[in-house]
GROMACS .gro file of C-alpha atoms in nm:
model
  292
    1MET     CA    1  -9.894  -2.882 -16.137
    2PRO     CA    2 -10.022  -3.026 -16.501
    3PRO     CA    3 -10.231  -2.771 -16.675
    4ASN     CA    4 -10.603  -2.805 -16.653
    5LEU     CA    5 -10.651  -2.982 -16.974
    6SER     CA    6 -11.000  -2.952 -17.140
    7SER     CA    7 -11.195  -3.233 -17.186
    8ARG     CA    8 -11.338  -3.137 -17.517
    9PRO     CA    9 -11.222  -3.305 -17.835
   10SER     CA   10 -10.898  -3.229 -18.009
   11ASN     CA   11 -11.123  -3.069 -18.312
   12GLN     CA   12 -11.205  -2.775 -18.059
   13ARG     CA   13 -11.294  -2.464 -18.262
   14ARG     CA   14 -11.107  -2.161 -18.223
   15SER     CA   15 -11.437  -1.943 -18.155
   16ASP     CA   16 -11.462  -2.157 -17.815
   17TYR     CA   17 -11.158  -2.000 -17.704
   18MET     CA   18 -11.193  -1.632 -17.844
   19GLY     CA   19 -11.228  -1.377 -17.579
   20LYS     CA   20 -11.020  -1.538 -17.315
   21ALA     CA   21 -10.807  -1.216 -17.209
   22ASP     CA   22 -10.813  -0.880 -17.343
   23ILE     CA   23 -10.483  -0.809 -17.505
   24VAL     CA   24 -10.369  -0.473 -17.373
   25ALA     CA   25 -10.050  -0.261 -17.444
   26ARG     CA   26  -9.884  -0.098 -17.174
   27ASN     CA   27  -9.635   0.171 -17.254
   28ILE     CA   28  -9.445   0.168 -16.918
   29LYS     CA   29  -9.065   0.267 -16.892
   30PHE     CA   30  -8.882   0.115 -16.622
   31ALA     CA   31  -8.645   0.274 -16.366
   32LEU     CA   32  -8.366   0.044 -16.385
   33THR     CA   33  -8.055   0.211 -16.409
   34GLY     CA   34  -7.848   0.379 -16.128
   35GLU     CA   35  -7.684   0.209 -15.846
   36ASP     CA   36  -7.502  -0.138 -15.889
   37LYS     CA   37  -7.755  -0.393 -15.834
   38ARG     CA   38  -7.622  -0.714 -15.987
   39ASN     CA   39  -7.741  -0.898 -15.713
   40TRP     CA   40  -8.100  -0.760 -15.734
   41PHE     CA   41  -8.272  -1.129 -15.719
   42ALA     CA   42  -8.256  -1.082 -15.329
   43GLY     CA   43  -7.912  -1.104 -15.300
   44ASN     CA   44  -7.864  -1.411 -15.497
   45PRO     CA   45  -7.584  -1.371 -15.785
   46VAL     CA   46  -7.707  -1.688 -15.936
   47ALA     CA   47  -8.050  -1.630 -15.950
   48THR     CA   48  -7.980  -1.260 -16.095
   49ALA     CA   49  -7.772  -1.375 -16.358
   50ILE     CA   50  -8.037  -1.675 -16.500
   51MET     CA   51  -8.306  -1.378 -16.513
   52ASP     CA   52  -8.045  -1.163 -16.670
   53GLY     CA   53  -7.961  -1.398 -16.928
   54ALA     CA   54  -8.310  -1.450 -17.012
   55SER     CA   55  -8.353  -1.079 -17.072
   56ILE     CA   56  -8.080  -1.091 -17.299
   57LEU     CA   57  -8.300  -1.303 -17.553
   58PHE     CA   58  -8.590  -1.080 -17.590
   59PRO     CA   59  -8.493  -0.770 -17.785
   60VAL     CA   60  -8.403  -1.036 -18.032
   61GLY     CA   61  -8.663  -1.284 -18.003
   62GLU     CA   62  -8.942  -1.025 -17.949
   63THR     CA   63  -8.872  -0.887 -18.312
   64TYR     CA   64  -8.851  -1.242 -18.457
   65PHE     CA   65  -9.209  -1.313 -18.319
   66ILE     CA   66  -9.342  -1.014 -18.432
   67ASN     CA   67  -9.219  -1.055 -18.790
   68ALA     CA   68  -9.328  -1.426 -18.806
   69VAL     CA   69  -9.684  -1.364 -18.715
   70VAL     CA   70  -9.731  -1.047 -18.895
   71HIS     CA   71  -9.647  -1.231 -19.199
   72PHE     CA   72  -9.959  -1.413 -19.235
   73ARG     CA   73 -10.160  -1.119 -19.133
   74ASP     CA   74 -10.325  -1.115 -19.475
   75ARG     CA   75 -10.431  -1.498 -19.461
   76VAL     CA   76 -10.644  -1.398 -19.161
   77SER     CA   77 -11.028  -1.259 -19.220
   78ASP     CA   78 -11.143  -1.318 -18.864
   79PRO     CA   79 -11.174  -0.926 -18.716
   80LYS     CA   80 -11.102  -1.053 -18.372
   81LEU     CA   81 -10.792  -1.209 -18.451
   82LEU     CA   82 -10.680  -0.946 -18.636
   83ALA     CA   83 -10.716  -0.733 -18.346
   84GLU     CA   84 -10.531  -0.965 -18.145
   85ILE     CA   85 -10.263  -0.956 -18.402
   86ASN     CA   86 -10.223  -0.592 -18.362
   87GLY     CA   87 -10.240  -0.643 -17.997
   88PHE     CA   88  -9.984  -0.886 -17.996
   89GLN     CA   89  -9.725  -0.673 -18.222
   90GLN     CA   90  -9.779  -0.372 -17.944
   91GLN     CA   91  -9.691  -0.558 -17.658
   92GLU     CA   92  -9.439  -0.735 -17.814
   93GLY     CA   93  -9.280  -0.437 -17.958
   94ILE     CA   94  -9.282  -0.265 -17.603
   95HIS     CA   95  -9.183  -0.581 -17.440
   96SER     CA   96  -8.843  -0.566 -17.693
   97ARG     CA   97  -8.796  -0.189 -17.607
   98GLU     CA   98  -8.811  -0.203 -17.236
   99HIS     CA   99  -8.567  -0.514 -17.222
  100ARG     CA  100  -8.312  -0.336 -17.469
  101ARG     CA  101  -8.321  -0.081 -17.186
  102TYR     CA  102  -8.290  -0.344 -16.902
  103ASN     CA  103  -8.018  -0.495 -17.089
  104ASN     CA  104  -7.841  -0.197 -17.118
  105ALA     CA  105  -7.859  -0.133 -16.762
  106ILE     CA  106  -7.725  -0.457 -16.681
  107LYS     CA  107  -7.389  -0.375 -16.887
  108ALA     CA  108  -7.282  -0.159 -16.588
  109PHE     CA  109  -7.272  -0.509 -16.370
  110GLY     CA  110  -7.053  -0.652 -16.618
  111GLY     CA  111  -7.078  -0.888 -16.899
  112ASP     CA  112  -7.054  -0.835 -17.284
  113VAL     CA  113  -7.452  -0.818 -17.347
  114ASP     CA  114  -7.417  -0.716 -17.720
  115ALA     CA  115  -7.186  -1.052 -17.754
  116LEU     CA  116  -7.423  -1.281 -17.628
  117GLU     CA  117  -7.711  -1.111 -17.838
  118GLN     CA  118  -7.499  -1.192 -18.138
  119ASN     CA  119  -7.477  -1.538 -18.014
  120LEU     CA  120  -7.860  -1.573 -18.057
  121ARG     CA  121  -7.854  -1.397 -18.418
  122ASP     CA  122  -7.586  -1.646 -18.518
  123GLU     CA  123  -7.794  -1.943 -18.388
  124ILE     CA  124  -8.145  -1.809 -18.554
  125ALA     CA  125  -7.961  -1.783 -18.896
  126ARG     CA  126  -7.921  -2.156 -18.912
  127TRP     CA  127  -8.249  -2.239 -18.870
  128ASP     CA  128  -8.502  -2.289 -19.122
  129ASP     CA  129  -8.608  -1.984 -19.260
  130SER     CA  130  -8.960  -2.104 -19.442
  131PRO     CA  131  -9.227  -1.839 -19.298
  132GLU     CA  132  -9.422  -2.166 -19.181
  133PHE     CA  133  -9.150  -2.296 -18.966
  134LYS     CA  134  -9.062  -1.910 -18.838
  135LEU     CA  135  -9.430  -1.932 -18.723
  136ALA     CA  136  -9.360  -2.278 -18.574
  137VAL     CA  137  -9.064  -2.148 -18.338
  138THR     CA  138  -9.272  -1.848 -18.259
  139CYS     CA  139  -9.553  -2.072 -18.111
  140ALA     CA  140  -9.277  -2.289 -17.908
  141PHE     CA  141  -9.123  -1.975 -17.762
  142GLU     CA  142  -9.448  -1.824 -17.692
  143HIS     CA  143  -9.588  -2.130 -17.510
  144PHE     CA  144  -9.231  -2.130 -17.301
  145THR     CA  145  -9.308  -1.790 -17.232
  146ALA     CA  146  -9.674  -1.831 -17.115
  147ILE     CA  147  -9.581  -2.146 -16.895
  148LEU     CA  148  -9.283  -1.917 -16.711
  149ALA     CA  149  -9.545  -1.623 -16.689
  150ASP     CA  150  -9.805  -1.844 -16.516
  151ASP     CA  151  -9.540  -1.965 -16.287
  152LEU     CA  152  -9.456  -1.638 -16.183
  153LEU     CA  153  -9.792  -1.512 -16.172
  154ALA     CA  154  -9.912  -1.807 -15.999
  155HIS     CA  155  -9.646  -1.787 -15.695
  156PRO     CA  156  -9.614  -1.441 -15.554
  157ASP     CA  157  -9.313  -1.533 -15.337
  158PHE     CA  158  -9.118  -1.621 -15.691
  159MET     CA  159  -8.941  -1.275 -15.633
  160ALA     CA  160  -8.962  -1.235 -15.273
  161GLY     CA  161  -8.664  -0.991 -15.187
  162ALA     CA  162  -8.594  -0.881 -15.526
  163GLU     CA  163  -8.538  -0.521 -15.592
  164PRO     CA  164  -8.880  -0.367 -15.656
  165GLU     CA  165  -8.821  -0.250 -16.034
  166PHE     CA  166  -8.669  -0.538 -16.148
  167SER     CA  167  -8.964  -0.743 -16.000
  168ARG     CA  168  -9.224  -0.483 -16.140
  169ILE     CA  169  -9.112  -0.543 -16.514
  170TRP     CA  170  -9.098  -0.942 -16.480
  171HIS     CA  171  -9.477  -0.912 -16.332
  172TRP     CA  172  -9.559  -0.672 -16.602
  173HIS     CA  173  -9.400  -0.893 -16.901
  174ALA     CA  174  -9.576  -1.219 -16.748
  175ILE     CA  175  -9.921  -1.056 -16.757
  176GLU     CA  176  -9.884  -0.952 -17.113
  177GLU     CA  177  -9.732  -1.264 -17.217
  178ALA     CA  178 -10.048  -1.446 -17.073
  179GLU     CA  179 -10.295  -1.221 -17.243
  180HIS     CA  180 -10.145  -1.282 -17.583
  181LYS     CA  181 -10.059  -1.655 -17.554
  182SER     CA  182 -10.248  -1.784 -17.804
  183VAL     CA  183 -10.229  -1.552 -18.075
  184ALA     CA  184  -9.923  -1.691 -18.285
  185TYR     CA  185 -10.108  -2.034 -18.228
  186ASP     CA  186 -10.436  -1.916 -18.369
  187VAL     CA  187 -10.247  -1.782 -18.674
  188TRP     CA  188 -10.060  -2.108 -18.716
  189ASN     CA  189 -10.396  -2.304 -18.729
  190ILE     CA  190 -10.512  -2.118 -18.978
  191VAL     CA  191 -10.156  -2.147 -19.213
  192LYS     CA  192 -10.012  -2.460 -19.060
  193PRO     CA  193  -9.938  -2.785 -19.314
  194LYS     CA  194 -10.224  -2.995 -19.299
  195GLY     CA  195 -10.214  -3.350 -19.114
  196LEU     CA  196  -9.900  -3.497 -18.970
  197LYS     CA  197  -9.678  -3.290 -19.135
  198GLY     CA  198  -9.820  -2.986 -18.932
  199TYR     CA  199  -9.798  -3.151 -18.589
  200LEU     CA  200  -9.440  -3.275 -18.653
  201MET     CA  201  -9.317  -2.918 -18.768
  202ARG     CA  202  -9.482  -2.767 -18.431
  203THR     CA  203  -9.343  -3.005 -18.232
  204ARG     CA  204  -9.015  -3.023 -18.432
  205ALA     CA  205  -8.992  -2.670 -18.338
  206MET     CA  206  -9.071  -2.686 -18.016
  207ARG     CA  207  -8.765  -2.925 -17.924
  208LEU     CA  208  -8.543  -2.658 -18.107
  209ALA     CA  209  -8.679  -2.387 -17.861
  210THR     CA  210  -8.648  -2.575 -17.584
  211ARG     CA  211  -8.277  -2.635 -17.664
  212VAL     CA  212  -8.191  -2.313 -17.744
  213PHE     CA  213  -8.375  -2.132 -17.450
  214LEU     CA  214  -8.206  -2.356 -17.193
  215GLN     CA  215  -7.856  -2.309 -17.369
  216GLN     CA  216  -7.878  -1.975 -17.455
  217THR     CA  217  -8.011  -1.864 -17.058
  218HIS     CA  218  -7.744  -2.121 -16.930
  219ASN     CA  219  -7.473  -1.952 -17.149
  220ASN     CA  220  -7.561  -1.625 -17.070
  221ALA     CA  221  -7.595  -1.655 -16.696
  222PHE     CA  222  -7.269  -1.808 -16.647
  223THR     CA  223  -7.097  -1.551 -16.880
  224LEU     CA  224  -7.247  -1.282 -16.678
  225LEU     CA  225  -7.166  -1.443 -16.339
  226ALA     CA  226  -6.808  -1.484 -16.472
  227ALA     CA  227  -6.799  -1.097 -16.562
  228ARG     CA  228  -6.943  -0.989 -16.230
  229GLY     CA  229  -6.668  -1.212 -16.054
  230GLU     CA  230  -6.865  -1.507 -15.969
  231ALA     CA  231  -6.668  -1.803 -16.103
  232ALA     CA  232  -6.867  -2.120 -16.271
  233THR     CA  233  -6.786  -2.335 -15.992
  234GLY     CA  234  -6.978  -2.666 -15.873
  235ARG     CA  235  -7.114  -2.483 -15.605
  236ASN     CA  236  -7.252  -2.212 -15.862
  237ILE     CA  237  -7.369  -2.500 -16.089
  238ARG     CA  238  -7.584  -2.638 -15.819
  239ARG     CA  239  -7.732  -2.330 -15.712
  240ALA     CA  240  -7.862  -2.271 -16.085
  241LEU     CA  241  -8.016  -2.626 -16.083
  242TYR     CA  242  -8.147  -2.566 -15.738
  243PHE     CA  243  -8.307  -2.264 -15.856
  244GLY     CA  244  -8.457  -2.410 -16.166
  245LEU     CA  245  -8.574  -2.745 -16.021
  246VAL     CA  246  -8.593  -2.724 -15.644
  247LYS     CA  247  -8.666  -2.345 -15.531
  248PRO     CA  248  -8.854  -2.155 -15.691
  249GLY     CA  249  -8.847  -2.485 -15.897
  250THR     CA  250  -8.994  -2.333 -16.202
  251LEU     CA  251  -8.913  -2.598 -16.444
  252ARG     CA  252  -9.010  -2.860 -16.214
  253ARG     CA  253  -9.338  -2.719 -16.171
  254GLN     CA  254  -9.429  -2.621 -16.515
  255MET     CA  255  -9.310  -2.978 -16.697
  256GLY     CA  256  -9.687  -3.108 -16.733
  257ALA     CA  257  -9.759  -2.764 -16.895
  258TYR     CA  258  -9.464  -2.794 -17.078
  259LEU     CA  259  -9.526  -3.164 -17.217
  260SER     CA  260  -9.919  -3.038 -17.288
  261TYR     CA  261  -9.771  -2.868 -17.590
  262TYR     CA  262  -9.691  -3.205 -17.750
  263LEU     CA  263 -10.092  -3.315 -17.745
  264PRO     CA  264 -10.219  -3.316 -18.095
  265GLY     CA  265 -10.509  -3.139 -17.972
  266PHE     CA  266 -10.321  -2.888 -17.765
  267HIS     CA  267 -10.470  -2.492 -17.737
  268PRO     CA  268 -10.266  -2.217 -17.516
  269TRP     CA  269 -10.614  -2.147 -17.343
  270GLN     CA  270 -10.684  -2.506 -17.223
  271HIS     CA  271 -10.495  -2.380 -16.958
  272ASP     CA  272 -10.745  -2.107 -16.844
  273ASN     CA  273 -10.545  -1.871 -16.608
  274ARG     CA  274 -10.737  -1.543 -16.674
  275HIS     CA  275 -10.775  -1.505 -16.270
  276LEU     CA  276 -10.374  -1.445 -16.249
  277ILE     CA  277 -10.369  -1.178 -16.493
  278GLU     CA  278 -10.685  -1.016 -16.315
  279GLN     CA  279 -10.524  -1.021 -15.986
  280ARG     CA  280 -10.221  -0.841 -16.111
  281LYS     CA  281 -10.305  -0.615 -16.428
  282ASP     CA  282 -10.425  -0.330 -16.208
  283SER     CA  283 -10.105  -0.265 -16.086
  284TYR     CA  284  -9.994  -0.107 -16.434
  285ALA     CA  285 -10.049   0.226 -16.630
  286ALA     CA  286 -10.306   0.249 -16.890
  287PRO     CA  287 -10.295   0.110 -17.216
  288ILE     CA  288 -10.168   0.298 -17.537
  289THR     CA  289 -10.296   0.249 -17.887
  290ALA     CA  290  -9.989   0.180 -18.068
  291ALA     CA  291  -9.617   0.075 -17.955
  292GLU     CA  292  -9.359   0.355 -17.974
   0.00000   0.00000   0.00000
């Protein structure tokens, strides 16, 4: 479904979006090691490999995002946004740690996770390394993760039949991505190039993020499948497309939300999904004051 875009004008003040969600770092260590669970997603090897392939992106990605946002901390004077940057840094730091542990756990199922991570590092090394473009890329990936999180939280049946601890880590990650979804974008609005230049940089970064997320996740998934004894057959390719576009069909369901990013007056909280955060957040442990 398309997002509920605000009817307010494109010069919407940031203060009108402040306080949408508390950013709470939940220091949880998930128990993902042990028996072989290469088909943890309801016995579906393709769906499992897609989720595992996405997880491989996070330790490198989250570190990139933290650095991109924190670089501009001294340009921020708003105490609330400064506090949100701290919360963002804490959450993303723990996400990086837990997905590193997740990725170490799935190594036992087959697949050279370290080589797949290096593929992402090599990709990043080819990008424009200006601080502004790094932040624009971060905003783009944060929108991607926010809409995927929204879909997971909005559809309780998404992980029906999945191993409980894998379902738990993904729902935890989704809650926190939803909570901090506007932090990078709010910093961007302070430091971005003015006028058309800023808009073109932001949308160019989204095109890059879209290509990289889809290509890397696809490559990771099929590399993992091959290592787990599942060939890249036409049947498995069809199953991957079915997963993304039909059932659960996250890419199809979130197309409107994705395209909203290209609107000149876009802001992440134009789609207010606080009710989804509220429905799930009490399932997780108490917050901490700093990431480990």
